[in-house]
mmCIF file of C-alpha atoms and ligand atoms in Angstrom:
data_model
loop_
_atom_site.group_PDB
_atom_site.id
_atom_site.type_symbol
_atom_site.label_atom_id
_atom_site.label_comp_id
_atom_site.label_asym_id
_atom_site.label_seq_id
_atom_site.Cartn_x
_atom_site.Cartn_y
_atom_site.Cartn_z
ATOM 1 C CA MET A 1 0.000 0.000 0.000
ATOM 2 C CA GLY A 2 1.302 3.466 -0.845
ATOM 3 C CA ALA A 3 1.967 6.069 1.814
ATOM 4 C CA LEU A 4 -0.725 8.638 2.573
ATOM 5 C CA THR A 5 0.116 11.978 0.937
ATOM 6 C CA VAL A 6 0.077 14.759 3.530
ATOM 7 C CA GLY A 7 0.148 18.548 3.229
ATOM 8 C CA VAL A 8 1.083 20.678 6.239
ATOM 9 C CA LEU A 9 -0.116 24.249 6.770
ATOM 10 C CA ILE A 10 2.044 26.448 8.998
ATOM 11 C CA SER A 11 2.407 30.073 10.035
ATOM 12 C CA GLY A 12 5.548 30.078 12.173
ATOM 13 C CA ARG A 13 8.203 28.103 14.009
ATOM 14 C CA GLY A 14 7.196 24.713 12.664
ATOM 15 C CA SER A 15 8.253 22.475 15.561
ATOM 16 C CA ASN A 16 5.180 20.267 15.040
ATOM 17 C CA LEU A 17 6.028 20.181 11.336
ATOM 18 C CA GLN A 18 9.515 19.016 12.379
ATOM 19 C CA ALA A 19 7.999 16.226 14.482
ATOM 20 C CA LEU A 20 6.056 15.072 11.420
ATOM 21 C CA ILE A 21 9.157 15.342 9.216
ATOM 22 C CA ASP A 22 11.142 13.237 11.694
ATOM 23 C CA ALA A 23 8.382 10.634 11.964
ATOM 24 C CA ALA A 24 7.986 10.407 8.192
ATOM 25 C CA ALA A 25 11.732 9.731 7.913
ATOM 26 C CA THR A 26 11.488 6.608 10.070
ATOM 27 C CA PRO A 27 11.255 3.289 8.197
ATOM 28 C CA GLY A 28 7.733 2.082 7.599
ATOM 29 C CA TYR A 29 5.981 5.337 8.520
ATOM 30 C CA PRO A 30 2.782 5.199 6.458
ATOM 31 C CA ALA A 31 2.588 8.905 5.501
ATOM 32 C CA ARG A 32 4.673 11.110 3.214
ATOM 33 C CA LEU A 33 4.851 14.921 3.465
ATOM 34 C CA ALA A 34 4.369 16.234 -0.067
ATOM 35 C CA VAL A 35 4.042 19.986 0.506
ATOM 36 C CA VAL A 36 4.349 22.577 3.257
ATOM 37 C CA ILE A 37 2.304 25.738 2.803
ATOM 38 C CA SER A 38 2.802 28.889 4.864
ATOM 39 C CA ASN A 39 0.685 32.018 4.901
ATOM 40 C CA VAL A 40 3.663 33.867 6.427
ATOM 41 C CA PRO A 41 6.656 34.346 4.091
ATOM 42 C CA SER A 42 9.153 34.516 6.988
ATOM 43 C CA ALA A 43 7.916 31.379 8.798
ATOM 44 C CA ALA A 44 10.875 29.420 10.179
ATOM 45 C CA GLY A 45 9.101 26.166 9.344
ATOM 46 C CA LEU A 46 9.707 26.786 5.635
ATOM 47 C CA ALA A 47 13.446 26.235 6.120
ATOM 48 C CA ARG A 48 12.761 23.005 8.024
ATOM 49 C CA ALA A 49 10.723 21.726 5.076
ATOM 50 C CA ALA A 50 13.312 22.786 2.509
ATOM 51 C CA LYS A 51 16.055 21.070 4.512
ATOM 52 C CA ALA A 52 14.022 17.860 4.428
ATOM 53 C CA GLY A 53 13.547 18.156 0.668
ATOM 54 C CA ILE A 54 9.819 18.911 0.905
ATOM 55 C CA ALA A 55 8.216 21.319 -1.559
ATOM 56 C CA THR A 56 7.266 24.650 0.001
ATOM 57 C CA VAL A 57 4.631 27.150 -1.076
ATOM 58 C CA VAL A 58 4.001 30.596 0.389
ATOM 59 C CA VAL A 59 0.453 31.913 0.068
ATOM 60 C CA ASP A 60 0.708 35.316 1.726
ATOM 61 C CA HIS A 61 -2.766 36.135 3.010
ATOM 62 C CA LYS A 62 -1.892 39.844 2.976
ATOM 63 C CA LYS A 63 -1.868 39.725 -0.812
ATOM 64 C CA PHE A 64 -5.490 38.616 -0.963
ATOM 65 C CA GLN A 65 -8.512 40.793 -0.286
ATOM 66 C CA MET A 66 -10.888 37.859 -0.039
ATOM 67 C CA ARG A 67 -10.463 34.824 2.206
ATOM 68 C CA GLU A 68 -11.931 32.734 -0.619
ATOM 69 C CA ALA A 69 -9.185 33.783 -3.049
ATOM 70 C CA PHE A 70 -6.497 33.005 -0.455
ATOM 71 C CA GLU A 71 -8.007 29.588 0.161
ATOM 72 C CA ALA A 72 -8.363 28.856 -3.556
ATOM 73 C CA GLU A 73 -4.605 29.354 -3.847
ATOM 74 C CA VAL A 74 -3.971 27.071 -0.856
ATOM 75 C CA ASN A 75 -6.254 24.457 -2.426
ATOM 76 C CA ARG A 76 -4.418 24.697 -5.717
ATOM 77 C CA ALA A 77 -1.105 23.958 -3.965
ATOM 78 C CA LEU A 78 -2.653 21.048 -2.046
ATOM 79 C CA ASP A 79 -4.205 19.589 -5.206
ATOM 80 C CA ASP A 80 -0.997 20.046 -7.229
ATOM 81 C CA ALA A 81 0.801 17.940 -4.616
ATOM 82 C CA GLY A 82 -1.926 15.272 -4.575
ATOM 83 C CA VAL A 83 -2.633 15.853 -0.895
ATOM 84 C CA GLU A 84 -5.032 13.427 0.792
ATOM 85 C CA LEU A 85 -4.727 14.696 4.391
ATOM 86 C CA VAL A 86 -4.167 18.303 5.521
ATOM 87 C CA CYS A 87 -2.428 18.906 8.864
ATOM 88 C CA LEU A 88 -2.640 22.330 10.488
ATOM 89 C CA ALA A 89 0.547 22.832 12.508
ATOM 90 C CA GLY A 90 0.541 26.251 14.126
ATOM 91 C CA PHE A 91 -1.500 27.599 11.206
ATOM 92 C CA MET A 92 -3.102 30.781 12.463
ATOM 93 C CA ARG A 93 -5.650 31.752 9.791
ATOM 94 C CA LEU A 94 -9.271 30.932 10.280
ATOM 95 C CA LEU A 95 -10.463 28.665 7.475
ATOM 96 C CA SER A 96 -13.864 29.288 5.905
ATOM 97 C CA ASP A 97 -16.793 26.930 6.235
ATOM 98 C CA SER A 98 -16.462 26.011 2.577
ATOM 99 C CA PHE A 99 -12.768 25.097 2.958
ATOM 100 C CA VAL A 100 -13.535 23.037 6.060
ATOM 101 C CA ARG A 101 -16.439 21.282 4.316
ATOM 102 C CA HIS A 102 -14.313 20.536 1.236
ATOM 103 C CA TRP A 103 -11.697 18.815 3.436
ATOM 104 C CA ARG A 104 -14.169 17.284 5.885
ATOM 105 C CA ASP A 105 -12.621 14.275 7.672
ATOM 106 C CA ARG A 106 -9.348 14.968 5.803
ATOM 107 C CA LEU A 107 -8.262 18.026 7.855
ATOM 108 C CA ILE A 108 -6.751 17.861 11.351
ATOM 109 C CA ASN A 109 -5.247 20.315 13.831
ATOM 110 C CA ILE A 110 -3.082 20.275 16.946
ATOM 111 C CA HIS A 111 -4.142 22.522 19.802
ATOM 112 C CA PRO A 112 -2.180 23.168 23.030
ATOM 113 C CA SER A 113 -4.950 22.456 25.535
ATOM 114 C CA LEU A 114 -7.183 19.595 26.587
ATOM 115 C CA LEU A 115 -10.153 20.536 24.406
ATOM 116 C CA PRO A 116 -12.901 21.525 24.907
ATOM 117 C CA ALA A 117 -11.112 23.551 27.599
ATOM 118 C CA PHE A 118 -9.383 26.754 26.499
ATOM 119 C CA ARG A 119 -10.132 27.467 22.872
ATOM 120 C CA GLY A 120 -8.639 30.281 20.881
ATOM 121 C CA LEU A 121 -5.464 32.198 21.589
ATOM 122 C CA HIS A 122 -3.272 32.627 24.710
ATOM 123 C CA VAL A 123 -4.224 29.128 25.738
ATOM 124 C CA HIS A 124 -1.601 28.717 28.470
ATOM 125 C CA GLU A 125 -2.493 32.081 29.998
ATOM 126 C CA GLN A 126 -6.098 30.850 30.066
ATOM 127 C CA ALA A 127 -5.085 27.587 31.751
ATOM 128 C CA LEU A 128 -3.028 29.371 34.414
ATOM 129 C CA ALA A 129 -5.782 31.928 35.008
ATOM 130 C CA ALA A 130 -8.281 29.094 35.513
ATOM 131 C CA GLY A 131 -5.981 27.408 38.031
ATOM 132 C CA VAL A 132 -6.143 23.959 36.413
ATOM 133 C CA ARG A 133 -3.576 21.484 37.787
ATOM 134 C CA ILE A 134 -3.482 19.456 34.566
ATOM 135 C CA SER A 135 -3.243 20.712 30.998
ATOM 136 C CA GLY A 136 -2.192 19.101 27.746
ATOM 137 C CA CYS A 137 -2.799 19.004 24.029
ATOM 138 C CA THR A 138 -5.314 17.689 21.528
ATOM 139 C CA VAL A 139 -5.231 16.467 17.938
ATOM 140 C CA HIS A 140 -8.681 16.855 16.421
ATOM 141 C CA TYR A 141 -10.518 16.853 13.136
ATOM 142 C CA VAL A 142 -11.401 20.399 12.095
ATOM 143 C CA ARG A 143 -15.064 21.389 11.918
ATOM 144 C CA GLU A 144 -16.606 24.749 11.075
ATOM 145 C CA GLY A 145 -16.278 26.009 14.637
ATOM 146 C CA VAL A 146 -12.900 27.136 15.992
ATOM 147 C CA ASP A 147 -10.962 24.463 17.895
ATOM 148 C CA ASP A 148 -13.908 22.126 17.524
ATOM 149 C CA GLY A 149 -14.223 18.642 16.081
ATOM 150 C CA PRO A 150 -13.795 14.930 16.840
ATOM 151 C CA ILE A 151 -10.829 14.251 19.126
ATOM 152 C CA LEU A 152 -8.169 11.875 17.801
ATOM 153 C CA ALA A 153 -5.585 11.973 20.567
ATOM 154 C CA GLN A 154 -4.818 13.853 23.762
ATOM 155 C CA ALA A 155 -1.934 13.931 26.202
ATOM 156 C CA ALA A 156 -1.909 15.420 29.701
ATOM 157 C CA VAL A 157 0.843 17.266 31.565
ATOM 158 C CA PRO A 158 0.961 18.557 35.135
ATOM 159 C CA VAL A 159 0.764 22.298 35.782
ATOM 160 C CA ALA A 160 3.454 23.335 38.258
ATOM 161 C CA PRO A 161 2.778 26.005 40.900
ATOM 162 C CA THR A 162 5.669 27.990 39.491
ATOM 163 C CA ASP A 163 4.616 27.743 35.854
ATOM 164 C CA THR A 164 4.567 30.705 33.533
ATOM 165 C CA PRO A 165 2.803 30.526 30.171
ATOM 166 C CA GLU A 166 6.219 29.849 28.653
ATOM 167 C CA THR A 167 7.220 26.954 30.916
ATOM 168 C CA LEU A 168 3.783 25.362 30.579
ATOM 169 C CA ALA A 169 3.873 25.777 26.796
ATOM 170 C CA ALA A 170 7.244 24.029 26.648
ATOM 171 C CA ARG A 171 5.976 21.071 28.696
ATOM 172 C CA VAL A 172 2.871 20.742 26.529
ATOM 173 C CA LEU A 173 4.891 21.058 23.314
ATOM 174 C CA VAL A 174 6.897 17.913 24.126
ATOM 175 C CA GLN A 175 3.611 15.994 24.144
ATOM 176 C CA GLU A 176 2.358 17.691 20.965
ATOM 177 C CA HIS A 177 5.412 16.295 19.210
ATOM 178 C CA ARG A 178 4.443 12.771 20.378
ATOM 179 C CA ILE A 179 0.748 12.737 19.604
ATOM 180 C CA TYR A 180 0.700 14.538 16.238
ATOM 181 C CA PRO A 181 2.818 11.888 14.459
ATOM 182 C CA LEU A 182 0.816 9.202 16.291
ATOM 183 C CA ALA A 183 -2.492 10.607 15.042
ATOM 184 C CA VAL A 184 -1.231 10.902 11.462
ATOM 185 C CA ARG A 185 0.018 7.317 11.631
ATOM 186 C CA LEU A 186 -3.372 6.015 12.748
ATOM 187 C CA ILE A 187 -5.113 7.867 9.906
ATOM 188 C CA ALA A 188 -2.520 6.717 7.356
ATOM 189 C CA GLU A 189 -2.964 3.132 8.510
ATOM 190 C CA GLY A 190 -6.652 3.475 7.706
ATOM 191 C CA ARG A 191 -7.595 2.655 11.289
ATOM 192 C CA VAL A 192 -9.610 5.784 12.102
ATOM 193 C CA ARG A 193 -13.393 5.879 11.896
ATOM 194 C CA ILE A 194 -15.618 8.759 12.962
ATOM 195 C CA VAL A 195 -18.777 7.387 14.540
ATOM 196 C CA GLU A 196 -21.354 9.961 15.671
ATOM 197 C CA GLU A 197 -18.595 12.602 15.751
ATOM 198 C CA LYS A 198 -16.368 10.490 17.983
ATOM 199 C CA VAL A 199 -13.104 8.968 16.800
ATOM 200 C CA MET A 200 -12.806 5.198 16.959
ATOM 201 C CA ILE A 201 -9.628 3.244 16.234
ATOM 202 C CA GLU A 202 -9.977 -0.039 14.418
ATOM 203 C CA GLU A 203 -8.320 -3.058 16.030
ATOM 204 C CA GLU A 204 -6.909 -6.104 14.241
ATOM 205 C CA ASP A 205 -10.129 -8.053 14.808
ATOM 206 C CA GLY A 206 -12.202 -5.325 13.109
ATOM 207 C CA SER A 207 -13.659 -3.946 16.345
ATOM 208 C CA ALA A 208 -13.338 -0.221 16.995
ATOM 209 C CA VAL A 209 -12.437 1.442 20.285
ATOM 210 C CA PRO A 210 -11.484 4.950 21.418
ATOM 211 C CA LEU A 211 -7.730 5.593 21.489
ATOM 212 C CA PHE A 212 -6.520 4.601 24.931
ATOM 213 C CA ASN A 213 -2.802 4.936 25.310
ATOM 214 C CA THR A 214 -1.840 8.573 24.777
ATOM 215 C CA ALA A 215 -2.247 9.977 28.267
ATOM 216 C CA THR A 216 0.953 10.954 30.105
ATOM 217 C CA LEU A 217 1.565 12.759 33.341
HETATM 218 C C1 LIG B 301 -6.994 28.863 14.978
HETATM 219 C C2 LIG B 301 -8.302 29.279 15.020
HETATM 220 C C3 LIG B 301 -8.636 30.584 14.691
HETATM 221 C C4 LIG B 301 -7.679 31.492 14.309
HETATM 222 C C5 LIG B 301 -6.369 31.061 14.256
HETATM 223 C C6 LIG B 301 -6.031 29.746 14.588
HETATM 224 C C7 LIG B 301 -6.639 27.459 15.413
HETATM 225 C C8 LIG B 301 -6.694 26.316 14.364
HETATM 226 C C9 LIG B 301 -7.382 26.687 13.121
HETATM 227 C C10 LIG B 301 -6.773 27.398 12.109
HETATM 228 N N1 LIG B 301 -7.683 27.638 11.138
HETATM 229 C C11 LIG B 301 -8.875 27.109 11.504
HETATM 230 C C12 LIG B 301 -8.731 26.501 12.740
HETATM 231 C C13 LIG B 301 -9.902 25.907 13.316
HETATM 232 O O1 LIG B 301 -9.913 25.347 14.413
HETATM 233 N N2 LIG B 301 -11.069 25.976 12.628
HETATM 234 C C14 LIG B 301 -11.148 26.570 11.421
HETATM 235 N N3 LIG B 301 -10.041 27.128 10.840
HETATM 236 N N4 LIG B 301 -12.303 26.642 10.765
HETATM 237 C C15 LIG B 301 -8.088 32.909 13.958
HETATM 238 O O2 LIG B 301 -9.166 33.354 14.310
HETATM 239 N N5 LIG B 301 -7.253 33.683 13.207
HETATM 240 C C16 LIG B 301 -7.574 35.040 12.811
HETATM 241 C C17 LIG B 301 -6.418 35.937 12.766
HETATM 242 C C18 LIG B 301 -5.166 35.546 12.452
HETATM 243 C C19 LIG B 301 -4.032 36.494 12.344
HETATM 244 O O3 LIG B 301 -4.118 37.644 12.784
HETATM 245 O O4 LIG B 301 -3.014 36.085 11.755
HETATM 246 C C20 LIG B 301 -8.162 35.045 11.424
HETATM 247 O O5 LIG B 301 -8.917 35.981 11.122
HETATM 248 O O6 LIG B 301 -7.868 34.157 10.623
HETATM 249 C C1 LIG B 302 1.762 24.816 18.894
HETATM 250 O O1 LIG B 302 1.846 24.863 20.284
HETATM 251 C C2 LIG B 302 0.347 24.509 18.456
HETATM 252 O O2 LIG B 302 -0.305 23.602 19.300
HETATM 253 C C3 LIG B 302 -0.280 25.874 18.531
HETATM 254 O O3 LIG B 302 0.697 26.743 18.022
HETATM 255 C C4 LIG B 302 1.986 26.193 18.274
HETATM 256 C C5 LIG B 302 2.731 26.093 16.965
HETATM 257 O O4 LIG B 302 4.069 25.758 17.191
HETATM 258 N N1 LIG B 302 -1.475 25.920 17.761
HETATM 259 C C6 LIG B 302 -2.532 26.645 18.115
HETATM 260 O O5 LIG B 302 -2.534 27.359 19.085
HETATM 261 C C7 LIG B 302 -3.727 26.509 17.201
HETATM 262 N N2 LIG B 302 -4.876 27.045 17.840
HETATM 263 P P1 LIG B 302 4.961 25.169 16.024
HETATM 264 O O6 LIG B 302 4.888 26.176 14.875
HETATM 265 O O7 LIG B 302 6.322 25.104 16.600
HETATM 266 O O8 LIG B 302 4.421 23.831 15.650
#
């Protein structure tokens, strides 16, 4: 069976992109990164992709008046590369309902909280302000709402009394780099089913269960 063709959308640093690049370089990984698209020309993740020999495309949203025109250009780059699964990795532009519908069940995101807690921006500030003792990260299918959609994988981390948004973000990021490649692997292996908007993982015997083994503390 051929590897699943993946496109990654970024806006910045690209450390989750790097985790996917590193995973895809391991023998037997069932997905291949075909294109990395950034809406920010200066995104550091573009150099990571180039270093790994992955095609890069910049679609600078500032050059487009209409979100639809921007997204049409993104879609052209994804289609040109034969992309079957789109991974948002620190991609910070809101995608329209029509884009999300077009890629329904083929579009996933990583978010640095235990969704549905703490949507949107400044997530770690929100977690510290709420006083939670546990935070974490979530890989989810993207739906029309922001930071909404069936949950593929989550990992938990402790919140320390001395944490700042920066120290908490760093602890969560380590787990992001574990669960994003894991989630892409499960999809690429064809083991993921969405049943009543919940993700089920197919076992060898054909039964389907929720993913069980991603939690860490
Ligand atoms: C996300 C959600 C909203 C904005 C930025 C990031 C998180 C993941 C995500 C990216 N694109 C998405 C999602 C999502 O969960 N659901 C959908 N699309 N439909 C956001 O509001 N960004 C605004 C400003 C960005 C900027 O100033 O650069 C925007 O208007 O796009
Ligand atoms: C990551 O922490 C990711 O979870 C977060 O942005 C960071 C991107 O870092 N994404 C969101 O907040 C989406 N709502 P990276 O560019 O190094 O992967």
